[in-house]
Short mmCIF file of C-alpha atoms and ligand atoms in Angstrom, two decimals:
data_model
loop_
_atom_site.label_atom_id
_atom_site.label_comp_id
_atom_site.label_asym_id
_atom_site.label_seq_id
_atom_site.Cartn_x
_atom_site.Cartn_y
_atom_site.Cartn_z
CA MET A 319 224.86 227.81 -149.43
CA THR A 320 221.25 228.32 -150.01
CA ILE A 321 218.34 225.88 -149.10
CA SER A 322 217.51 225.89 -152.77
CA GLY A 323 218.90 222.90 -154.54
CA ASN A 324 220.66 221.56 -151.32
CA ILE A 325 217.85 219.67 -149.80
CA ALA A 326 216.12 216.74 -151.15
CA ILE A 327 213.10 214.58 -150.50
CA ALA A 328 214.41 211.20 -150.40
CA GLY A 329 211.35 209.08 -149.87
CA VAL A 330 207.45 209.13 -149.91
CA PHE A 331 204.60 206.63 -149.18
CA GLU A 332 200.95 207.28 -149.82
CA HIS A 333 199.16 204.84 -147.38
CA PRO A 334 196.76 202.92 -149.96
CA THR A 335 193.84 202.67 -147.34
CA ARG A 336 190.83 204.71 -148.04
CA TRP A 337 188.65 203.08 -145.11
CA ALA A 338 190.47 201.67 -142.11
CA PRO A 339 187.99 201.22 -139.02
CA ASP A 340 190.48 198.69 -137.94
CA LYS A 341 193.41 201.24 -137.54
CA THR A 342 194.33 204.12 -135.46
CA GLU A 343 195.92 207.55 -136.77
CA PHE A 344 199.34 206.48 -135.26
CA GLN A 345 199.25 203.07 -136.80
CA ILE A 346 198.38 204.68 -140.16
CA MET A 347 201.42 206.99 -139.59
CA ALA A 348 203.84 204.16 -138.60
CA GLU A 349 203.04 201.98 -141.63
CA SER A 350 203.33 205.06 -143.85
CA ALA A 351 206.60 205.69 -142.18
CA ARG A 352 207.87 202.13 -142.89
CA GLY A 353 206.82 202.61 -146.62
CA ALA A 354 208.62 205.95 -146.90
CA LEU A 355 211.80 204.89 -145.33
CA ALA A 356 211.91 201.64 -147.49
CA ASP A 357 211.59 204.06 -150.45
CA ALA A 358 214.47 206.15 -149.26
CA GLY A 359 216.66 203.15 -148.45
CA LEU A 360 216.86 204.24 -144.85
CA THR A 361 215.70 202.87 -141.58
CA ILE A 362 213.80 204.09 -138.62
CA LYS A 363 217.26 204.51 -136.80
CA ASP A 364 218.47 207.13 -139.26
CA VAL A 365 215.51 209.47 -138.42
CA ASP A 366 216.51 212.37 -136.04
CA GLY A 367 213.80 214.85 -136.89
CA LEU A 368 210.20 214.37 -136.39
CA PHE A 369 207.33 216.35 -138.00
CA ALA A 370 203.62 215.72 -137.64
CA ALA A 371 200.18 217.18 -137.29
CA SER A 372 196.63 215.56 -137.26
CA MET A 373 193.14 216.13 -136.83
CA THR A 374 193.36 214.86 -133.27
CA MET A 375 197.00 215.48 -132.03
CA GLY A 376 197.13 217.93 -129.06
CA ALA A 377 199.76 219.94 -127.37
CA MET A 378 201.73 216.74 -126.59
CA GLY A 379 200.73 214.89 -129.79
CA THR A 380 204.49 214.81 -131.21
CA VAL A 381 205.47 213.47 -128.04
CA GLU A 382 202.96 210.67 -128.00
CA LEU A 383 203.89 209.98 -131.39
CA ALA A 384 207.68 209.75 -130.76
CA GLU A 385 206.89 207.21 -128.04
CA TYR A 386 204.57 205.14 -130.38
CA LEU A 387 207.59 204.96 -132.62
CA ASN A 388 210.20 204.74 -129.92
CA LEU A 389 212.06 207.71 -131.20
CA LYS A 390 214.17 210.11 -129.63
CA PRO A 391 214.57 212.89 -132.24
CA ASN A 392 216.98 215.80 -132.07
CA TYR A 393 214.35 217.96 -133.58
CA VAL A 394 210.59 218.16 -133.27
CA ASP A 395 207.93 220.37 -135.19
CA GLY A 396 204.27 219.82 -134.46
CA THR A 397 203.18 222.95 -136.46
CA ASN A 398 199.52 222.62 -137.13
CA ILE A 399 198.14 225.19 -139.74
CA GLY A 400 195.55 222.97 -141.08
CA GLY A 401 195.70 220.91 -144.29
CA SER A 402 198.82 222.78 -145.60
CA SER A 403 200.99 221.80 -142.54
CA PHE A 404 202.80 219.00 -144.16
CA VAL A 405 203.79 221.34 -146.98
CA ALA A 406 205.11 223.74 -144.50
CA HIS A 407 206.78 220.84 -142.58
CA VAL A 408 208.99 220.41 -145.85
CA ASN A 409 209.94 224.08 -145.53
CA HIS A 410 210.57 223.61 -141.83
CA ALA A 411 212.59 220.45 -142.38
CA ALA A 412 214.69 222.01 -144.97
CA ALA A 413 215.67 224.96 -142.62
CA ALA A 414 216.41 222.47 -139.76
CA ILE A 415 218.56 220.18 -142.03
CA HIS A 416 220.26 223.33 -143.65
CA ALA A 417 221.06 224.64 -140.14
CA GLY A 418 222.49 221.46 -138.90
CA LEU A 419 219.82 220.80 -136.55
CA CYS A 420 218.96 217.23 -137.87
CA GLU A 421 219.94 215.19 -140.83
CA VAL A 422 216.96 212.85 -141.69
CA ALA A 423 213.36 214.45 -141.13
CA LEU A 424 210.27 212.30 -140.99
CA ILE A 425 207.09 213.96 -141.89
CA LEU A 426 203.86 211.99 -140.97
CA TYR A 427 200.11 212.24 -141.51
CA GLY A 428 197.26 209.67 -140.46
CA SER A 429 193.47 210.09 -140.23
CA THR A 430 190.42 207.86 -139.91
CA SER A 431 188.16 210.75 -140.74
CA ALA A 432 185.83 208.73 -142.70
CA SER A 433 185.41 205.74 -140.59
CA THR A 434 184.76 207.72 -137.56
CA ALA A 435 182.25 209.91 -139.58
CA THR A 436 183.97 213.37 -139.20
CA ALA A 437 181.78 215.98 -140.71
CA ILE A 438 184.67 217.95 -142.21
CA GLY A 439 182.81 220.45 -144.43
CA THR A 440 179.43 220.62 -142.99
CA GLY A 441 179.81 220.01 -139.45
CA GLY A 442 179.60 223.74 -138.59
CA TYR A 443 180.72 224.98 -135.04
CA GLY A 444 176.92 224.88 -133.62
CA GLY A 445 177.53 227.83 -131.38
CA GLY A 446 179.27 230.86 -129.79
CA GLY A 447 183.00 229.27 -128.89
CA ARG A 448 185.38 231.08 -127.09
CA ASN A 449 188.23 231.21 -129.48
CA PRO A 450 188.85 234.45 -131.64
CA SER A 451 187.50 232.92 -134.85
CA GLU A 452 184.50 230.73 -133.58
CA ALA A 453 183.10 233.62 -131.28
CA TRP A 454 182.44 235.77 -134.46
CA THR A 455 181.37 232.99 -136.89
CA GLY A 456 179.84 230.40 -134.64
CA PRO A 457 176.65 232.16 -133.81
CA TYR A 458 175.75 232.62 -137.59
CA GLY A 459 176.35 229.06 -138.44
CA MET A 460 179.33 229.16 -140.33
CA THR A 461 180.56 225.98 -142.14
CA THR A 462 183.84 225.11 -143.74
CA VAL A 463 181.86 224.69 -147.21
CA GLY A 464 179.98 227.94 -146.42
CA SER A 465 183.40 229.74 -146.12
CA TYR A 466 184.52 228.86 -149.52
CA ALA A 467 181.13 229.23 -151.04
CA LEU A 468 181.30 233.11 -150.04
CA VAL A 469 184.29 233.35 -152.29
CA ALA A 470 182.87 231.57 -155.26
CA GLN A 471 179.67 233.61 -154.89
CA LEU A 472 181.97 236.98 -154.99
CA HIS A 473 184.03 235.47 -157.78
CA MET A 474 180.99 234.63 -159.93
CA ASN A 475 179.55 238.13 -159.18
CA LYS A 476 182.77 240.28 -159.84
CA TYR A 477 184.44 238.26 -162.71
CA GLY A 478 181.53 236.36 -164.32
CA THR A 479 182.79 232.89 -163.32
CA LYS A 480 180.33 230.28 -163.98
CA PRO A 481 179.17 227.29 -162.21
CA GLU A 482 179.97 225.10 -165.03
CA GLN A 483 183.76 226.32 -164.88
CA LEU A 484 183.83 225.28 -161.31
CA ALA A 485 182.37 221.87 -162.32
CA GLU A 486 185.01 221.32 -164.92
CA ILE A 487 187.59 221.19 -162.20
CA ALA A 488 185.73 218.32 -160.37
CA VAL A 489 185.29 216.50 -163.94
CA THR A 490 189.22 216.77 -164.49
CA MET A 491 190.00 215.53 -161.00
CA ARG A 492 187.64 212.59 -161.42
CA ALA A 493 189.21 211.74 -164.91
CA HIS A 494 192.52 211.70 -163.31
CA ALA A 495 191.47 209.59 -160.16
CA ALA A 496 190.08 207.09 -162.60
CA LEU A 497 193.78 206.41 -163.88
CA ASN A 498 194.69 205.94 -160.20
CA PRO A 499 193.98 202.56 -159.01
CA ASN A 500 194.24 203.60 -155.27
CA ALA A 501 191.76 206.47 -155.67
CA LYS A 502 188.36 206.23 -153.73
CA MET A 503 185.96 207.70 -156.51
CA ARG A 504 186.92 206.31 -160.14
CA GLN A 505 183.70 206.62 -161.87
CA LEU A 506 183.67 209.34 -164.67
CA ILE A 507 181.50 212.38 -164.09
CA THR A 508 180.16 215.30 -166.33
CA VAL A 509 179.74 218.91 -165.80
CA ASP A 510 176.05 217.99 -165.80
CA ASP A 511 176.46 215.44 -162.95
CA VAL A 512 178.11 218.23 -160.99
CA MET A 513 175.35 220.80 -161.52
CA GLU A 514 172.64 218.48 -161.09
CA SER A 515 174.11 217.28 -157.69
CA ARG A 516 172.49 218.74 -154.56
CA VAL A 517 173.65 222.37 -153.51
CA ILE A 518 175.35 222.34 -150.15
CA SER A 519 176.11 225.92 -149.89
CA GLU A 520 175.26 228.04 -152.88
CA PRO A 521 176.94 228.09 -155.36
CA LEU A 522 178.84 224.88 -154.40
CA HIS A 523 177.14 221.43 -155.03
CA LEU A 524 177.86 218.22 -153.59
CA LEU A 525 180.42 217.32 -156.56
CA ASP A 526 182.22 220.76 -155.93
CA CYS A 527 183.28 219.30 -152.35
CA CYS A 528 186.33 216.91 -151.69
CA ILE A 529 185.20 213.59 -150.71
CA ILE A 530 186.03 212.12 -146.91
CA SER A 531 188.47 209.38 -146.68
CA ASP A 532 190.74 207.65 -144.17
CA GLY A 533 194.38 207.69 -145.07
CA GLY A 534 197.93 209.02 -144.45
CA GLY A 535 201.38 209.03 -145.66
CA ALA A 536 204.94 209.82 -144.92
CA VAL A 537 207.74 212.08 -146.46
CA VAL A 538 211.63 211.72 -145.61
CA VAL A 539 213.55 214.80 -146.23
CA THR A 540 217.30 214.99 -146.04
CA SER A 541 220.25 216.85 -147.54
CA ALA A 542 220.85 216.60 -151.26
CA ALA A 543 224.34 215.30 -150.64
CA ARG A 544 222.91 212.55 -148.69
CA ALA A 545 220.22 211.84 -150.96
CA ARG A 546 222.56 211.17 -153.70
CA ASP A 547 223.87 208.34 -151.96
CA LEU A 548 220.61 206.76 -151.80
CA PRO A 549 218.71 204.37 -154.24
CA LYS A 550 216.25 206.70 -155.57
CA LYS A 551 216.65 209.77 -157.73
CA PRO A 552 216.70 212.53 -155.41
CA VAL A 553 213.86 215.35 -155.75
CA LEU A 554 215.46 218.79 -154.74
CA LEU A 555 213.61 221.39 -152.91
CA LEU A 556 214.27 224.70 -155.28
CA GLY A 557 211.88 226.99 -153.68
CA CYS A 558 209.42 227.29 -150.50
CA GLY A 559 207.33 229.79 -148.95
CA GLU A 560 204.62 230.15 -146.46
CA ALA A 561 201.71 232.69 -145.25
CA LEU A 562 198.70 233.60 -143.53
CA ALA A 563 195.60 235.49 -144.55
CA HIS A 564 192.68 236.53 -142.23
CA GLN A 565 190.28 239.13 -141.49
CA GLU A 566 192.92 241.74 -140.61
CA ILE A 567 191.16 244.51 -138.88
CA GLY A 568 187.80 243.92 -140.65
CA SER A 569 189.11 244.27 -144.06
CA PRO A 570 189.31 240.85 -145.55
CA ASP A 571 189.85 240.71 -149.45
CA LEU A 572 188.48 237.32 -150.19
CA PHE A 573 190.20 237.12 -153.50
CA THR A 574 193.89 237.51 -152.04
CA LEU A 575 194.93 234.21 -150.54
CA ALA A 576 198.05 233.42 -148.65
CA ALA A 577 199.00 231.55 -151.80
CA LYS A 578 200.00 234.87 -153.56
CA GLN A 579 202.71 235.68 -150.55
CA SER A 580 204.11 232.07 -150.20
CA SER A 581 204.35 231.52 -153.96
CA THR A 582 206.08 234.92 -154.62
CA ARG A 583 208.81 233.87 -152.43
CA ALA A 584 208.86 230.22 -153.71
CA PHE A 585 209.36 231.27 -157.11
CA SER A 586 211.84 234.01 -156.26
CA MET A 587 213.95 231.39 -154.38
CA ALA A 588 213.73 228.94 -157.08
CA GLY A 589 214.52 231.37 -159.85
CA VAL A 590 212.09 229.71 -162.20
CA SER A 591 208.88 231.25 -163.85
CA ARG A 592 205.40 229.97 -163.81
CA ASP A 593 205.71 228.99 -167.40
CA ASP A 594 208.45 226.56 -166.26
CA ILE A 595 206.23 224.48 -164.14
CA ASP A 596 205.41 221.06 -165.86
CA PHE A 597 202.31 220.08 -163.27
CA ALA A 598 200.71 221.52 -159.93
CA MET A 599 199.57 220.01 -157.06
CA ILE A 600 196.85 222.25 -155.61
CA TYR A 601 194.93 221.66 -152.37
CA ASP A 602 191.34 221.10 -153.84
CA SER A 603 189.08 221.02 -150.88
CA PHE A 604 186.59 222.50 -152.96
CA THR A 605 186.48 223.45 -156.84
CA ILE A 606 186.82 227.17 -155.97
CA THR A 607 189.83 226.59 -153.82
CA VAL A 608 191.54 225.36 -157.05
CA LEU A 609 190.23 228.36 -159.33
CA ALA A 610 191.37 231.05 -156.74
CA THR A 611 194.67 229.22 -155.95
CA LEU A 612 195.79 229.09 -159.58
CA GLU A 613 195.03 233.06 -159.66
CA ASN A 614 197.01 233.65 -156.55
CA LEU A 615 199.81 231.54 -157.72
CA GLY A 616 200.15 233.63 -160.90
CA PHE A 617 199.22 231.10 -163.35
CA CYS A 618 196.59 233.42 -164.66
CA ALA A 619 195.44 236.90 -163.56
CA LEU A 620 192.59 237.51 -161.04
CA GLY A 621 189.38 236.88 -162.56
CA GLU A 622 190.54 234.66 -165.31
CA GLY A 623 190.57 231.48 -163.18
CA GLY A 624 187.33 230.41 -165.00
CA ALA A 625 188.72 230.58 -168.58
CA PHE A 626 192.12 229.01 -167.40
CA VAL A 627 190.37 225.89 -166.15
CA SER A 628 188.61 225.20 -169.23
CA ASP A 629 189.22 223.53 -172.37
CA GLY A 630 191.28 220.84 -170.72
CA ARG A 631 194.16 223.20 -169.81
CA ILE A 632 194.47 221.55 -166.30
CA ARG A 633 193.98 218.06 -167.58
CA LEU A 634 196.72 215.53 -168.06
CA GLY A 635 198.14 216.65 -171.43
CA GLY A 636 196.97 220.05 -171.02
CA ALA A 637 199.18 223.06 -170.38
CA LEU A 638 199.28 222.74 -166.78
CA PRO A 639 198.09 219.56 -165.50
CA VAL A 640 196.55 219.76 -161.97
CA ASN A 641 196.43 216.92 -159.16
CA PRO A 642 197.09 214.09 -161.59
CA ASP A 643 196.32 211.84 -158.65
CA GLY A 644 192.78 212.93 -158.57
CA GLY A 645 193.17 215.26 -155.65
CA GLY A 646 190.85 215.42 -152.70
CA LEU A 647 187.94 215.81 -154.79
CA SER A 648 188.31 212.19 -156.06
CA ASN A 649 191.38 210.36 -154.85
CA ASN A 650 191.59 210.81 -151.10
CA HIS A 651 190.76 213.51 -148.34
CA PRO A 652 191.36 212.07 -144.80
CA GLY A 653 190.80 215.49 -143.17
CA MET A 654 194.22 217.42 -143.89
CA ARG A 655 195.47 216.51 -147.30
CA GLY A 656 198.76 218.57 -147.66
CA ILE A 657 201.09 215.34 -147.38
CA PHE A 658 199.52 213.85 -150.58
CA LEU A 659 200.55 217.01 -152.66
CA VAL A 660 204.19 216.53 -151.86
CA ILE A 661 204.09 212.60 -152.33
CA GLU A 662 202.37 212.67 -155.56
CA ALA A 663 204.75 215.81 -156.79
CA VAL A 664 207.76 213.48 -155.87
CA LYS A 665 206.45 210.43 -157.64
CA GLN A 666 205.48 212.30 -160.78
CA LEU A 667 209.19 213.89 -160.93
CA ARG A 668 210.55 210.29 -160.68
CA GLY A 669 208.29 208.96 -163.35
CA GLU A 670 206.64 206.54 -161.15
CA CYS A 671 203.04 207.28 -161.87
CA GLY A 672 201.91 204.81 -164.61
CA ASP A 673 198.93 205.56 -166.51
CA ARG A 674 198.54 209.25 -164.76
CA GLN A 675 202.20 210.06 -165.40
CA VAL A 676 202.77 213.78 -166.56
CA THR A 677 204.92 213.17 -169.47
CA GLY A 678 208.54 214.58 -169.20
CA ALA A 679 207.58 216.09 -165.66
CA LYS A 680 210.90 218.04 -164.34
CA LEU A 681 209.52 220.86 -162.33
CA ALA A 682 206.55 220.90 -160.13
CA LEU A 683 204.72 223.30 -157.86
CA ALA A 684 202.91 222.25 -154.67
CA HIS A 685 200.57 224.39 -152.74
CA GLY A 686 198.58 223.67 -149.55
CA THR A 687 195.81 225.65 -148.03
CA GLY A 688 194.62 225.05 -144.44
CA GLY A 689 191.66 226.57 -142.58
CA THR A 690 188.98 228.19 -144.66
CA ILE A 691 189.59 231.05 -147.28
CA GLY A 692 186.49 232.87 -146.43
CA VAL A 693 187.61 233.20 -142.63
CA ALA A 694 191.14 232.63 -142.07
CA HIS A 695 193.71 230.43 -143.62
CA SER A 696 197.30 229.38 -144.12
CA GLY A 697 199.16 228.67 -147.36
CA ALA A 698 202.35 226.74 -148.09
CA THR A 699 204.16 226.52 -151.47
CA ILE A 700 206.89 224.26 -152.64
CA ILE A 701 208.80 223.99 -155.84
CA LEU A 702 210.34 220.82 -156.48
CA GLY A 703 212.60 219.50 -159.47
CA SER A 704 214.31 216.58 -160.54
CA GLU A 705 218.10 216.33 -161.40
CA MET B 812 165.48 232.10 -139.56
CA SER B 813 164.24 235.08 -137.60
CA ASP B 814 162.61 232.71 -135.09
CA MET B 815 165.81 230.73 -134.47
CA GLU B 816 167.36 230.81 -130.74
CA TYR B 817 171.06 231.67 -131.61
CA PRO B 818 173.75 229.87 -129.49
CA LEU B 819 174.69 232.09 -126.65
CA VAL B 820 177.58 234.56 -127.57
CA TYR B 821 180.71 234.76 -125.32
CA ALA B 822 182.08 238.04 -124.52
CA SER B 823 185.62 238.52 -123.20
CA TRP B 824 186.44 241.74 -121.32
CA GLU B 825 187.88 242.76 -124.85
CA THR B 826 184.45 242.23 -126.69
CA ARG B 827 182.07 243.12 -123.96
CA ALA B 828 181.48 246.73 -125.43
CA TYR B 829 180.39 245.32 -128.63
CA TRP B 830 177.91 242.68 -127.39
CA GLU B 831 176.66 245.08 -124.67
CA GLY B 832 176.06 247.56 -127.65
CA CYS B 833 174.27 244.82 -129.62
CA GLY B 834 172.13 244.37 -126.31
CA ARG B 835 171.01 247.99 -126.75
CA GLY B 836 170.23 247.62 -130.45
CA GLU B 837 173.54 249.42 -131.55
CA ILE B 838 176.72 248.20 -133.67
CA VAL B 839 179.79 249.50 -131.71
CA LEU B 840 183.25 249.85 -133.24
CA GLN B 841 186.58 250.71 -132.13
CA ARG B 842 188.75 253.54 -133.15
CA CYS B 843 192.37 254.24 -132.01
CA ARG B 844 193.05 257.44 -130.23
CA SER B 845 196.59 257.78 -131.49
CA CYS B 846 196.19 256.72 -135.12
CA GLN B 847 192.43 257.24 -135.86
CA THR B 848 192.29 253.65 -137.37
CA VAL B 849 188.59 251.83 -136.91
CA GLN B 850 188.96 248.33 -136.28
CA HIS B 851 186.97 245.00 -135.93
CA LYS B 852 186.98 242.64 -134.26
CA PRO B 853 187.22 244.46 -131.02
CA ARG B 854 190.73 243.97 -129.29
CA ALA B 855 192.53 245.62 -126.24
CA ILE B 856 195.09 247.10 -128.32
CA CYS B 857 195.25 248.88 -131.83
CA ALA B 858 196.51 246.29 -134.31
CA THR B 859 197.83 249.27 -136.40
CA CYS B 860 200.03 251.10 -133.86
CA LEU B 861 199.80 248.92 -130.90
CA SER B 862 198.43 251.62 -128.72
CA SER B 863 196.27 250.93 -125.77
CA GLU B 864 194.16 253.99 -126.20
CA ILE B 865 190.82 252.66 -127.73
CA ASP B 866 187.77 254.62 -127.95
CA HIS B 867 184.27 253.01 -128.77
CA PHE B 868 181.61 254.59 -130.96
CA VAL B 869 178.12 253.75 -132.33
CA ALA B 870 177.95 252.95 -135.89
CA SER B 871 175.00 253.90 -138.15
CA GLY B 872 174.07 250.08 -138.55
CA ARG B 873 174.04 250.53 -142.34
CA ALA B 874 175.92 248.35 -144.60
CA THR B 875 175.99 246.70 -148.01
CA ILE B 876 176.37 243.04 -148.69
CA TYR B 877 180.03 242.10 -149.82
CA THR B 878 179.19 238.42 -150.42
CA PHE B 879 176.85 235.91 -149.32
CA THR B 880 176.01 232.06 -149.46
CA VAL B 881 172.51 230.26 -148.92
CA THR B 882 173.58 227.41 -146.97
CA HIS B 883 171.50 224.08 -147.43
CA GLN B 884 173.35 221.65 -144.98
CA ASN B 885 174.85 222.14 -141.58
CA GLN B 886 174.73 219.23 -139.23
CA ALA B 887 175.03 221.33 -136.02
CA LEU B 888 171.98 222.54 -134.14
CA PRO B 889 170.31 224.80 -134.11
CA PHE B 890 171.17 225.50 -137.59
CA ARG B 891 170.31 222.10 -138.84
CA ASP B 892 166.59 222.84 -138.26
CA HIS B 893 166.65 226.18 -140.16
CA CYS B 894 168.30 225.52 -143.66
CA PRO B 895 168.36 227.07 -145.88
CA TYR B 896 169.55 230.25 -144.50
CA VAL B 897 171.84 233.27 -145.57
CA MET B 898 175.30 233.83 -144.48
CA ALA B 899 177.08 237.04 -145.49
CA TYR B 900 179.96 239.47 -145.14
CA VAL B 901 178.41 243.09 -145.02
CA THR B 902 180.48 246.08 -145.42
CA LEU B 903 179.41 248.89 -142.64
CA GLU B 904 179.33 252.44 -143.66
CA GLU B 905 182.25 253.11 -141.29
CA GLY B 906 184.59 250.56 -143.26
CA PRO B 907 184.87 247.30 -141.48
CA ARG B 908 183.35 244.07 -142.67
CA LEU B 909 181.19 242.01 -140.33
CA PHE B 910 180.23 238.23 -140.68
CA THR B 911 176.33 237.77 -140.29
CA ASN B 912 173.15 236.58 -141.23
CA ILE B 913 170.80 238.20 -143.63
CA VAL B 914 167.11 237.83 -142.54
CA GLY B 915 163.89 239.36 -143.54
CA ALA B 916 164.47 238.37 -147.22
CA GLU B 917 163.71 235.30 -149.24
CA PRO B 918 167.04 233.70 -149.76
CA SER B 919 166.57 233.68 -153.56
CA THR B 920 166.24 237.66 -153.58
CA VAL B 921 169.44 238.23 -151.76
CA ARG B 922 172.25 240.11 -154.00
CA ILE B 923 175.71 241.18 -153.65
CA GLY B 924 175.70 245.17 -153.13
CA MET B 925 172.29 244.90 -151.62
CA ALA B 926 171.66 247.79 -148.81
CA VAL B 927 170.82 246.24 -145.48
CA VAL B 928 170.34 247.55 -141.84
CA ALA B 929 171.36 245.72 -138.62
CA ASP B 930 168.43 243.82 -136.89
CA PHE B 931 169.19 242.49 -133.48
CA ALA B 932 167.97 239.41 -132.13
CA PRO B 933 168.00 239.46 -128.09
CA GLN B 934 169.33 236.51 -126.38
CA VAL B 935 167.40 234.80 -123.57
CA ARG B 936 170.13 234.29 -120.95
CA THR B 937 170.51 233.15 -117.24
CA ASP B 938 173.71 235.00 -116.51
CA GLY B 939 172.23 238.53 -116.26
CA GLU B 940 174.01 239.66 -119.37
CA VAL B 941 171.87 241.68 -122.15
CA PHE B 942 173.41 240.68 -125.13
CA ALA B 943 171.82 240.51 -128.61
CA VAL B 944 173.08 238.81 -132.09
CA PRO B 945 173.11 241.42 -134.83
CA ARG B 946 171.83 240.22 -138.17
CA PHE B 947 170.94 242.40 -141.17
CA ARG B 948 167.99 242.81 -143.28
CA PRO B 949 167.08 244.68 -146.57
CA GLU B 950 166.87 248.47 -145.82
ZN1 LIG C 1416 196.59 253.02 -133.62
#
């Protein structure tokens, strides 16, 4: 028996908060757990696998979280590979459930990035850190947005990609967010608005960058067999993969993202093609992240991302709607966004998304990126389907 | 940003030869004695064949810009006070790519493919180390 088709996501919950100065990370996680378990028709007593990561959890973070929830799980995974972690947690939970190491996995994220004024994109490292990454980028003033800008600049130089094409991605996310009552930024914007917003790190403007919010969410994973006895329609895990990309031995190819390797495995496992996918959830830390990820996922050829995102192709109603919730560019971005990719994919496949519903959504791809694509990053892909 | 005091770099024993080379005004790279692979960043083993027999050699210091960005916002000091500044990957003649700053050029004139040479900013340190931060400037 393979993992594909035999593991299900039984419950999801996206915390509605976008500003929570009165909450802690663990509180947001616990409130999200309550929501996702209710969604799944399960209780906290059913949970025997705990998966979590956050902006502040350290080496003992999952132990502290287990105490907070008074959980004594049989399986624990605190993998933290940046914003993609929660997509990877789905893969890891599937492996653990498939191997019989746990039955009901609870994946949690919570953050107060906005209310604690965390400079996610432009904080910089401010110096010569000792870890192997910061020691080589810190002295030069590297920022998260700068790392992504390096890729955008190269893409524009090599393939003639236009800043207006990147802007179109931000405009699309805002149009989707306008349909999402919980989204933080719902006022429509134009390509001109993006182009006229101040430059943060050339060629990326302010509106090419994700927003900063508070928030969190939870996902419940179990076997497909068990999920079929629960109230909601199971969403099946059909394929998964994860990968890392870095500077190698001084030979980084900034156009080859981890998404290429992780999605190749996910598509192979699922036995479906790119054309079969009804919509995609793609980590949109910056507009260039979406464009480069679409290329590496194989939805278009390298260099064709600019044309691919144009003419409404990634809008609701287009050939491949991307992030119908409004993404990190407009819905929410509390530091690490991967869990929301999974949650929205599941809700869309169940047909629960109201005004922003992708018509007839049966097959979804979600891809998380963690870290920075110009220095080193992780990627995790899942392909989900409704029965 | 040539007048900027760069943050003090940290040298582990694996990376000491590189930063000491910068202190002498040289870019020092590693070559594996077993498989001849040139690697950067420096490490105690060859990441291609896992040999511990690593030689160091002085590179030419000549490179071309692979990609760059002009950064207008960094909230961390000292960079906050030196915006806009240019961050870049440069491809050394010997093959490896380095992350660095481009100096000695108006940011608006920097281009991908531009030929550049190493330019070392010595560090004022109280620990007796003679290190420098290698930036690159148009040839
Ligand atoms: Zn070797």
